[in-house]
PDB file of C-alpha atoms and ligand atoms in Angstrom:
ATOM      1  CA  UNK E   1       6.544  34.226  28.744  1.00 85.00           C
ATOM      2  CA  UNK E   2       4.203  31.747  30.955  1.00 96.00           C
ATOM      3  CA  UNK E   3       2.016  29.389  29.257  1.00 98.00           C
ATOM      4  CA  UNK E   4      -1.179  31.332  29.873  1.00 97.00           C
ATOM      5  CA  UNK E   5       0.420  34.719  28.307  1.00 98.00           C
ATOM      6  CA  UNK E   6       1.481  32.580  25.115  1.00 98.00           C
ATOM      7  CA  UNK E   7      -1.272  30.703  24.807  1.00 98.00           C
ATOM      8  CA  UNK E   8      -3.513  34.368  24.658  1.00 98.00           C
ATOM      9  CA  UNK E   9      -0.940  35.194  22.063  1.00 98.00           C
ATOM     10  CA  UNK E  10      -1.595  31.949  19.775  1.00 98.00           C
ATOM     11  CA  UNK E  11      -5.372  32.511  20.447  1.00 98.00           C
ATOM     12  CA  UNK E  12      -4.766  36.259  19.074  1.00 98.00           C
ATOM     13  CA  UNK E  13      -2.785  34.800  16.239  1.00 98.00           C
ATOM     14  CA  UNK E  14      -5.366  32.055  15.567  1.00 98.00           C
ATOM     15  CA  UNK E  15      -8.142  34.924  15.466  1.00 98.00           C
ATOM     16  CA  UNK E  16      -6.468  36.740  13.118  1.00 98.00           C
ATOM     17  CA  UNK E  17      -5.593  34.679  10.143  1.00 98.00           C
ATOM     18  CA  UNK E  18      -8.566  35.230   7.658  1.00 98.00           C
ATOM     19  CA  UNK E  19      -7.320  32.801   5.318  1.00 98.00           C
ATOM     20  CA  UNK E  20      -7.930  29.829   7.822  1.00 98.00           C
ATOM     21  CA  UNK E  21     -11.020  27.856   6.019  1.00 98.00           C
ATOM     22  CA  UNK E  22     -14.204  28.746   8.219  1.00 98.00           C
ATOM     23  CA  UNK E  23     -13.583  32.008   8.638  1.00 98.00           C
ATOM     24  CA  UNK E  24     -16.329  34.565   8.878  1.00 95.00           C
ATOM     25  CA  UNK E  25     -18.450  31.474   8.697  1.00 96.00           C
ATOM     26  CA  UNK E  26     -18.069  30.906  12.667  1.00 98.00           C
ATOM     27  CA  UNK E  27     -16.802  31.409  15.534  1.00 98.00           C
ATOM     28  CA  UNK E  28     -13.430  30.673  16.541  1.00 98.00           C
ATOM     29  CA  UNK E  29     -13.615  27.990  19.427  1.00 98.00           C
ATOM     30  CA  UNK E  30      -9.324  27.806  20.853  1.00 98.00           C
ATOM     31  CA  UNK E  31     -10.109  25.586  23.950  1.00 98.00           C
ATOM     32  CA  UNK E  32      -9.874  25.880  27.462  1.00 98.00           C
ATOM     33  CA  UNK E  33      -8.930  24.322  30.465  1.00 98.00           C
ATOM     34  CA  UNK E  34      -6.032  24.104  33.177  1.00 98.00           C
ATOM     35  CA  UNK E  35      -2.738  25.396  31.562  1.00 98.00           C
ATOM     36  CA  UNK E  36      -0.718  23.025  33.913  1.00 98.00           C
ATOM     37  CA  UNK E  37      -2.727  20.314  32.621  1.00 98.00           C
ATOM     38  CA  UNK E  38      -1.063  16.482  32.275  1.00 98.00           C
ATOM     39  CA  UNK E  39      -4.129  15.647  29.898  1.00 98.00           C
ATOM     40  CA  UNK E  40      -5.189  17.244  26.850  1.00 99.00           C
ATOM     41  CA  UNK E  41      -8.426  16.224  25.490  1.00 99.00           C
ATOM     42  CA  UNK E  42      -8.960  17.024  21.561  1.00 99.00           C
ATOM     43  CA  UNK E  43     -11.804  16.443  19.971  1.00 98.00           C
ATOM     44  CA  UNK E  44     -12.718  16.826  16.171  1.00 98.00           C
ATOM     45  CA  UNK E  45     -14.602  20.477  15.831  1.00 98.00           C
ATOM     46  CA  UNK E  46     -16.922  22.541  17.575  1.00 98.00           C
ATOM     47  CA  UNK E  47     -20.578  21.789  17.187  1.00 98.00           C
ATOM     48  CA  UNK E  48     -23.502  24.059  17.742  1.00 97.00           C
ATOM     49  CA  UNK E  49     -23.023  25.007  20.809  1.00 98.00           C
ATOM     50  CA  UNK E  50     -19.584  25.195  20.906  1.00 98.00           C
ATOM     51  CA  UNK E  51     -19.922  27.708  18.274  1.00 98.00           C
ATOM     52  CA  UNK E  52     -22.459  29.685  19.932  1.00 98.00           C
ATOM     53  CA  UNK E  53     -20.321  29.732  23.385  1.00 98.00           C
ATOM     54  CA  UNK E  54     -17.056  29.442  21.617  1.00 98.00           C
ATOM     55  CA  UNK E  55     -16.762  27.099  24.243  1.00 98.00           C
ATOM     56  CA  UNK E  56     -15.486  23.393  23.446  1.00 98.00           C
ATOM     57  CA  UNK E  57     -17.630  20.543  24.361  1.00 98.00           C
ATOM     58  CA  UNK E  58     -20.699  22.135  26.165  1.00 98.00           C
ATOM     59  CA  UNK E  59     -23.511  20.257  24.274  1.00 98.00           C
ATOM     60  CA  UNK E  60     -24.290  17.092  25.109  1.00 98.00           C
ATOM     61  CA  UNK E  61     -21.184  15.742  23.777  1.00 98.00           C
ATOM     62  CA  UNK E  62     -19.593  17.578  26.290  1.00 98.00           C
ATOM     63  CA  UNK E  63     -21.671  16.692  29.166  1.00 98.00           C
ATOM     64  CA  UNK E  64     -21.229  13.155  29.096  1.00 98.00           C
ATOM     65  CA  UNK E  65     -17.394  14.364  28.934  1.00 98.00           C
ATOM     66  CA  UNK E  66     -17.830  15.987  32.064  1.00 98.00           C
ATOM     67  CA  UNK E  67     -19.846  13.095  33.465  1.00 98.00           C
ATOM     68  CA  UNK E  68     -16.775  10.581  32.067  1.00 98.00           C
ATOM     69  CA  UNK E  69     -14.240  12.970  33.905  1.00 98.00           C
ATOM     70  CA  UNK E  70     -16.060  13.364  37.365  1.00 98.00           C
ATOM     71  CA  UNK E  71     -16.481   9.968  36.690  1.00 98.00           C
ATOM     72  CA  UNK E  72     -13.056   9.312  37.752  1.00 98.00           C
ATOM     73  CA  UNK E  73     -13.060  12.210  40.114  1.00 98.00           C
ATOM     74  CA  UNK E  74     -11.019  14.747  37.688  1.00 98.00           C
ATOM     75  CA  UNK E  75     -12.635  18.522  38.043  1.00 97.00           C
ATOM     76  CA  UNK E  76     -13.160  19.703  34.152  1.00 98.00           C
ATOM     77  CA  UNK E  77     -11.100  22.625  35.152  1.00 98.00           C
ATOM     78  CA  UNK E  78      -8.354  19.825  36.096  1.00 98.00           C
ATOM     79  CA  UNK E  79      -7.761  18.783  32.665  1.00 98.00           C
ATOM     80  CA  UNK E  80      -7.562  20.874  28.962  1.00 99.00           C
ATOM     81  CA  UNK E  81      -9.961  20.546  25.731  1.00 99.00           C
ATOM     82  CA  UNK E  82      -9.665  21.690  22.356  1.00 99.00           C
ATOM     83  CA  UNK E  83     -10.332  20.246  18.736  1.00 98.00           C
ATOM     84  CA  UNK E  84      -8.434  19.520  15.773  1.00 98.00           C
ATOM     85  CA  UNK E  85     -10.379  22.240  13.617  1.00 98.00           C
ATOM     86  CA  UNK E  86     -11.376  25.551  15.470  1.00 98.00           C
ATOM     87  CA  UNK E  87     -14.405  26.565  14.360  1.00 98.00           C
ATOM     88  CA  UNK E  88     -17.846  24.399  13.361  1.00 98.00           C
ATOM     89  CA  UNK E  89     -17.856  23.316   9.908  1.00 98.00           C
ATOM     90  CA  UNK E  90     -21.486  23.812   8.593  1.00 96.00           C
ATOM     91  CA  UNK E  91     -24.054  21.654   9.558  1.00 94.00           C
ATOM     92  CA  UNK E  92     -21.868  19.843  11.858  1.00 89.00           C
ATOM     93  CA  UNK E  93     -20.400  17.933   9.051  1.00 96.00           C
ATOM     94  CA  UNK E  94     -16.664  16.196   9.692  1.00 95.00           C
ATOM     95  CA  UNK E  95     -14.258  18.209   8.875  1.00 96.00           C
ATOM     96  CA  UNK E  96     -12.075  18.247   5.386  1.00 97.00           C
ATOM     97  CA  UNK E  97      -8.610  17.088   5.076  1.00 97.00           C
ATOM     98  CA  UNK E  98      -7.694  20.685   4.123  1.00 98.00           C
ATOM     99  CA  UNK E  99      -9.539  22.289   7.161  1.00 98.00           C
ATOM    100  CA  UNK E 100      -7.539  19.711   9.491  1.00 98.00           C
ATOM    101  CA  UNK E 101      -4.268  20.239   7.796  1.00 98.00           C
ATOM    102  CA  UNK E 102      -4.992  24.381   7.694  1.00 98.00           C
ATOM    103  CA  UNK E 103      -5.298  24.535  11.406  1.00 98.00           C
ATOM    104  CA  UNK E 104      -2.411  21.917  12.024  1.00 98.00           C
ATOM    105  CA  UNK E 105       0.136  24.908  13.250  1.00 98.00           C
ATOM    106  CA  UNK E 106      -1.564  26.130  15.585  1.00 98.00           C
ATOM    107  CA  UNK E 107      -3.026  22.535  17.233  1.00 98.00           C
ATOM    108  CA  UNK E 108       0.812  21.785  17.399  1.00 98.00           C
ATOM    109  CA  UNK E 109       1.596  25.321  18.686  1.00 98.00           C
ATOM    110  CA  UNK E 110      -1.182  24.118  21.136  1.00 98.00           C
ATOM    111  CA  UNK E 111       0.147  21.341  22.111  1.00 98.00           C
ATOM    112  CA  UNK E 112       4.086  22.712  22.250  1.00 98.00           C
ATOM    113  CA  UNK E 113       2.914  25.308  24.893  1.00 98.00           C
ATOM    114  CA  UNK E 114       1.048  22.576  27.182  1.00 98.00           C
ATOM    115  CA  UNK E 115       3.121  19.930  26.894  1.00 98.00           C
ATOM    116  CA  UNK E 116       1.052  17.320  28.322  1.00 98.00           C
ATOM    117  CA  UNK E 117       2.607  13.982  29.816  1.00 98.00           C
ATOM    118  CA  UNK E 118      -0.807  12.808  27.691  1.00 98.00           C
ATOM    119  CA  UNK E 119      -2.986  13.344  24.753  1.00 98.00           C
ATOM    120  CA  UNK E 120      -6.582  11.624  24.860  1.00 99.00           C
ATOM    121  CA  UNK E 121      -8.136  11.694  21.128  1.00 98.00           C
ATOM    122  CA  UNK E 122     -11.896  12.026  21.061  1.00 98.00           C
ATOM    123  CA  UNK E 123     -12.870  10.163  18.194  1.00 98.00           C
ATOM    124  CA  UNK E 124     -11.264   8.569  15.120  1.00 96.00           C
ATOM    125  CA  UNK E 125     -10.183  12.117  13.411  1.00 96.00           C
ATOM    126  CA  UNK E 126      -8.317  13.172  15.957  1.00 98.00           C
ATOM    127  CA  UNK E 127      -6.634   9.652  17.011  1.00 98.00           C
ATOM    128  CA  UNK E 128      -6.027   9.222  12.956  1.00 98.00           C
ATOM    129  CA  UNK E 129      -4.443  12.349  13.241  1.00 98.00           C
ATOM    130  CA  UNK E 130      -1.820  10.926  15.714  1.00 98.00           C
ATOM    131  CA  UNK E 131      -1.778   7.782  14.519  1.00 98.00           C
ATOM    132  CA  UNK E 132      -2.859   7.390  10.898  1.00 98.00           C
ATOM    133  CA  UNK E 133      -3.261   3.730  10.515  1.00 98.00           C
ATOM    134  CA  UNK E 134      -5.366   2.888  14.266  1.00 98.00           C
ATOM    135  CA  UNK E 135      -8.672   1.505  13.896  1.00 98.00           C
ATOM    136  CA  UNK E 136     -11.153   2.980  16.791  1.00 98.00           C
ATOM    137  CA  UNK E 137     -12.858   0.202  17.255  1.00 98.00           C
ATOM    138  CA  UNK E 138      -9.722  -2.206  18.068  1.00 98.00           C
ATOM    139  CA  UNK E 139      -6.935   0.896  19.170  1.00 98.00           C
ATOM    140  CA  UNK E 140      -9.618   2.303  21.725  1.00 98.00           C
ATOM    141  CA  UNK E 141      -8.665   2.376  25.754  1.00 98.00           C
ATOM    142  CA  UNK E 142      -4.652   1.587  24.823  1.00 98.00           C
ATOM    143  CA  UNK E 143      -2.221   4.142  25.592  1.00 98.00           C
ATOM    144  CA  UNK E 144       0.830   4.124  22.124  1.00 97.00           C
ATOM    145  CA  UNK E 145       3.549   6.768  21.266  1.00 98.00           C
ATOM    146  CA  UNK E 146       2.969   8.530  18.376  1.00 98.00           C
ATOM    147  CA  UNK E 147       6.740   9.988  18.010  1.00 96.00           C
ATOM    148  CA  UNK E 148       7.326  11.545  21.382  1.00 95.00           C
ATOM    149  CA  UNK E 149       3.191  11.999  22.045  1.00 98.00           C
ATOM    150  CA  UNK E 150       1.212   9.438  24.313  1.00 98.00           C
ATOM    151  CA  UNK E 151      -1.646   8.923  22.989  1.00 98.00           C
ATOM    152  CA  UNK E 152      -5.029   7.333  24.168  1.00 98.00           C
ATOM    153  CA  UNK E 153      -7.814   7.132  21.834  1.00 98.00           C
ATOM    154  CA  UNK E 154     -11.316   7.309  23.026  1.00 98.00           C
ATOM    155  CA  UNK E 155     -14.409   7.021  21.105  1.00 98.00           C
ATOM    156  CA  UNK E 156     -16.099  10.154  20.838  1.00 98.00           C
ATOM    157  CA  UNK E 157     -18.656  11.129  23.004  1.00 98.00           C
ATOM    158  CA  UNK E 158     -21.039  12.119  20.910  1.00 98.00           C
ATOM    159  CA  UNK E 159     -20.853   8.090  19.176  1.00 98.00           C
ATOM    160  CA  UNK E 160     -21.732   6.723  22.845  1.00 98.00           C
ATOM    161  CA  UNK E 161     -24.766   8.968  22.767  1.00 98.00           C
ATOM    162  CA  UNK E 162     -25.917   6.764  20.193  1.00 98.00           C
ATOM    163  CA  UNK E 163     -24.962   3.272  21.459  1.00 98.00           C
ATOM    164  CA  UNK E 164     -25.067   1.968  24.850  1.00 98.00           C
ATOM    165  CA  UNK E 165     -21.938  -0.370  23.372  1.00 98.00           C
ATOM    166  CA  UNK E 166     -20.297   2.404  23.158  1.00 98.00           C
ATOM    167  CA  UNK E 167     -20.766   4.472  26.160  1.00 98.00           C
ATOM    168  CA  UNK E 168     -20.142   0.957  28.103  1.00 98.00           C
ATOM    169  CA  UNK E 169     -16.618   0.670  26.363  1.00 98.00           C
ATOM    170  CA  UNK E 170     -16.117   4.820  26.608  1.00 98.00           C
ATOM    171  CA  UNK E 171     -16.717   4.301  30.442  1.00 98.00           C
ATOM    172  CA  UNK E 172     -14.182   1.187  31.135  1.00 98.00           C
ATOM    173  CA  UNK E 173     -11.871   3.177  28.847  1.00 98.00           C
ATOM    174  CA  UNK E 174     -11.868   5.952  30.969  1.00 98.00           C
ATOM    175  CA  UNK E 175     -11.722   4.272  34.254  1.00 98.00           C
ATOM    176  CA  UNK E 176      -7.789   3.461  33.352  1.00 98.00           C
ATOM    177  CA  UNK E 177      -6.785   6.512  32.318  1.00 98.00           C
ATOM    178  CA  UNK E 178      -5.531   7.598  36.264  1.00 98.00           C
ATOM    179  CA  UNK E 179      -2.918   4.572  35.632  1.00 98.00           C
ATOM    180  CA  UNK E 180      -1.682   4.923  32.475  1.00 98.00           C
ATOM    181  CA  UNK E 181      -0.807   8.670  33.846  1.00 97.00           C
ATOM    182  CA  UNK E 182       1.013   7.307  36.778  1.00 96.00           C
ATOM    183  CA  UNK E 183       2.363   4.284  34.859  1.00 96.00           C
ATOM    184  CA  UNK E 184       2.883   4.969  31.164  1.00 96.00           C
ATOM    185  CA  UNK E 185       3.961   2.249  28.661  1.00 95.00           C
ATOM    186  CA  UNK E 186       7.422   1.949  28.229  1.00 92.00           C
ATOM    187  CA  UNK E 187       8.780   3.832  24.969  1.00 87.00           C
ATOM    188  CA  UNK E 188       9.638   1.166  22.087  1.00 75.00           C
ATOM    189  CA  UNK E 189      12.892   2.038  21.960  1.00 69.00           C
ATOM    190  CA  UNK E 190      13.334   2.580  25.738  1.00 64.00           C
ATOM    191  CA  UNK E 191      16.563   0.061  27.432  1.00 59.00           C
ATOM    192  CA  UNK E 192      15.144  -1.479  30.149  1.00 56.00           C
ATOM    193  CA  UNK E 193      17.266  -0.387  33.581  1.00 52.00           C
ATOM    194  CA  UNK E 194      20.518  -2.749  33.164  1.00 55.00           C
ATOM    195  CA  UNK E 195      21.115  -5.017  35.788  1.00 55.00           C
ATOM    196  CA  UNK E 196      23.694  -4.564  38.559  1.00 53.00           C
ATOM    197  CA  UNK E 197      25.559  -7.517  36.762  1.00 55.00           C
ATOM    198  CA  UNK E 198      25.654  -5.683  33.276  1.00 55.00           C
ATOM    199  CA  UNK E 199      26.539  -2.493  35.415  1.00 53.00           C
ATOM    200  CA  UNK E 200      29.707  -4.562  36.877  1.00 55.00           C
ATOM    201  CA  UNK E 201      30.993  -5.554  32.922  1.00 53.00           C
ATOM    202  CA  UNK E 202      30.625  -2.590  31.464  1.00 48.00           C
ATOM    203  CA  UNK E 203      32.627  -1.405  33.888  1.00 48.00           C
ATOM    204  CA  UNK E 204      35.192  -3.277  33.356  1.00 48.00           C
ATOM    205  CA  UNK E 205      36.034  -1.737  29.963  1.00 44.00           C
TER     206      UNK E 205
HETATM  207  N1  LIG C   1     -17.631  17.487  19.283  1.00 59.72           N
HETATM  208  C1  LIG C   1     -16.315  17.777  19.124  1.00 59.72           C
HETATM  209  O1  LIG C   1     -15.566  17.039  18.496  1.00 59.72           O
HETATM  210  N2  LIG C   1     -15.864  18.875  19.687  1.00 59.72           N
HETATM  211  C2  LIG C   1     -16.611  19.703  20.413  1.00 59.72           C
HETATM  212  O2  LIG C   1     -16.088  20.700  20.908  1.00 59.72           O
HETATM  213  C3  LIG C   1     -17.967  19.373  20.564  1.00 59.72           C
HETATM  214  C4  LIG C   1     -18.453  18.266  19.995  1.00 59.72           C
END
């Protein structure tokens, strides 16, 4: 099956499940964007908008994500965006440990089906969910492994809408995302390329 055909299936799957929290209570938002995608954007949960469109990030949020993206000359349709939790939790309050951790299976599902070389967290839920112990305001703009994920937490959007800080630091952020795509960090654990003299001992056993 192609991406596209088993991500419709995991969308259908999604839809299905009535005991996911939020159910009935909104509308399911699964994400969208380029399935050949090397960047998947996730955000925390759909807002009022989203839920209306069951569209992710098309409020204003999402506009200054588009702006951010163009920004660095990357179409919207160039890239993929979806949220931890799939559907709006009511009155855009953040959503619950057990709303996260209920639509975990099919985030990873997600995320096994794109494969992206890298994952760019919108805001502290979703880098915390990668990487519990980062701290937004001093992990922000630098690229770490989270097991075999690369990760890049952003600040959300939606928290440089209210700061010109912020949006400043959102904006340099972005500007070196291109790079880190064509030059990732190295793995921790990654040898360094021996050198032609190590190449010659080893050899010699
Ligand atoms: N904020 C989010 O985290 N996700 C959206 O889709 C919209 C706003």
């Amino acid at each position: 099956m192609e991406k596209g055909e088993k991500l419709l299936e995991l969308n259908k799957e999604l839809a299905a499940n009535q005991e996911l929290p939020l159910f009935g209570s909104a509308n399911l938002v699964f994400g969208e964007g380029s399935v050949d995608a090397s960047v998947l954007f996730i955000g925390e949960a759909p807002g009022f908008h989203e839920d209306k469109l069951s569209r992710p990030f098309v409020g204003q949020a999402g506009k200054l994500l588009d702006k951010l993206l163009s920004s660095i000359n990357w179409p919207r349709e160039s890239v993929y965006i979806t949220n931890i939790v799939k559907r709006r939790p009511p009155g855009n309050r953040d959503p619950l440990p057990d709303e996260i951790e209920a639509y975990k299976p099919y985030l990873e599902k997600q995320i096994k089906i794109l494969s992206p070389k890298l994952i760019a967290t919108l805001g502290r839920f979703s880098m915390n969910y990668f990487l519990p112990d980062a701290k937004i305001s001093r992990d922000h703009g630098v690229a770490q492994y989270a097991g075999e994920h690369l990760i890049m937490p952003f600040y959300h959007p939606a928290a440089a809408l209210r700061s010109t800080a912020v949006l400043k630091e959102l904006e340099l952020d972005f500007k070196k995302l291109p790079d880190i795509l064509l030059n990732p960090p190295p793995r921790k654990n990654d040898h360094p390329p021996k050198s032609a003299e190590e190449n010659k001992q080893s050899s010699l056993f």
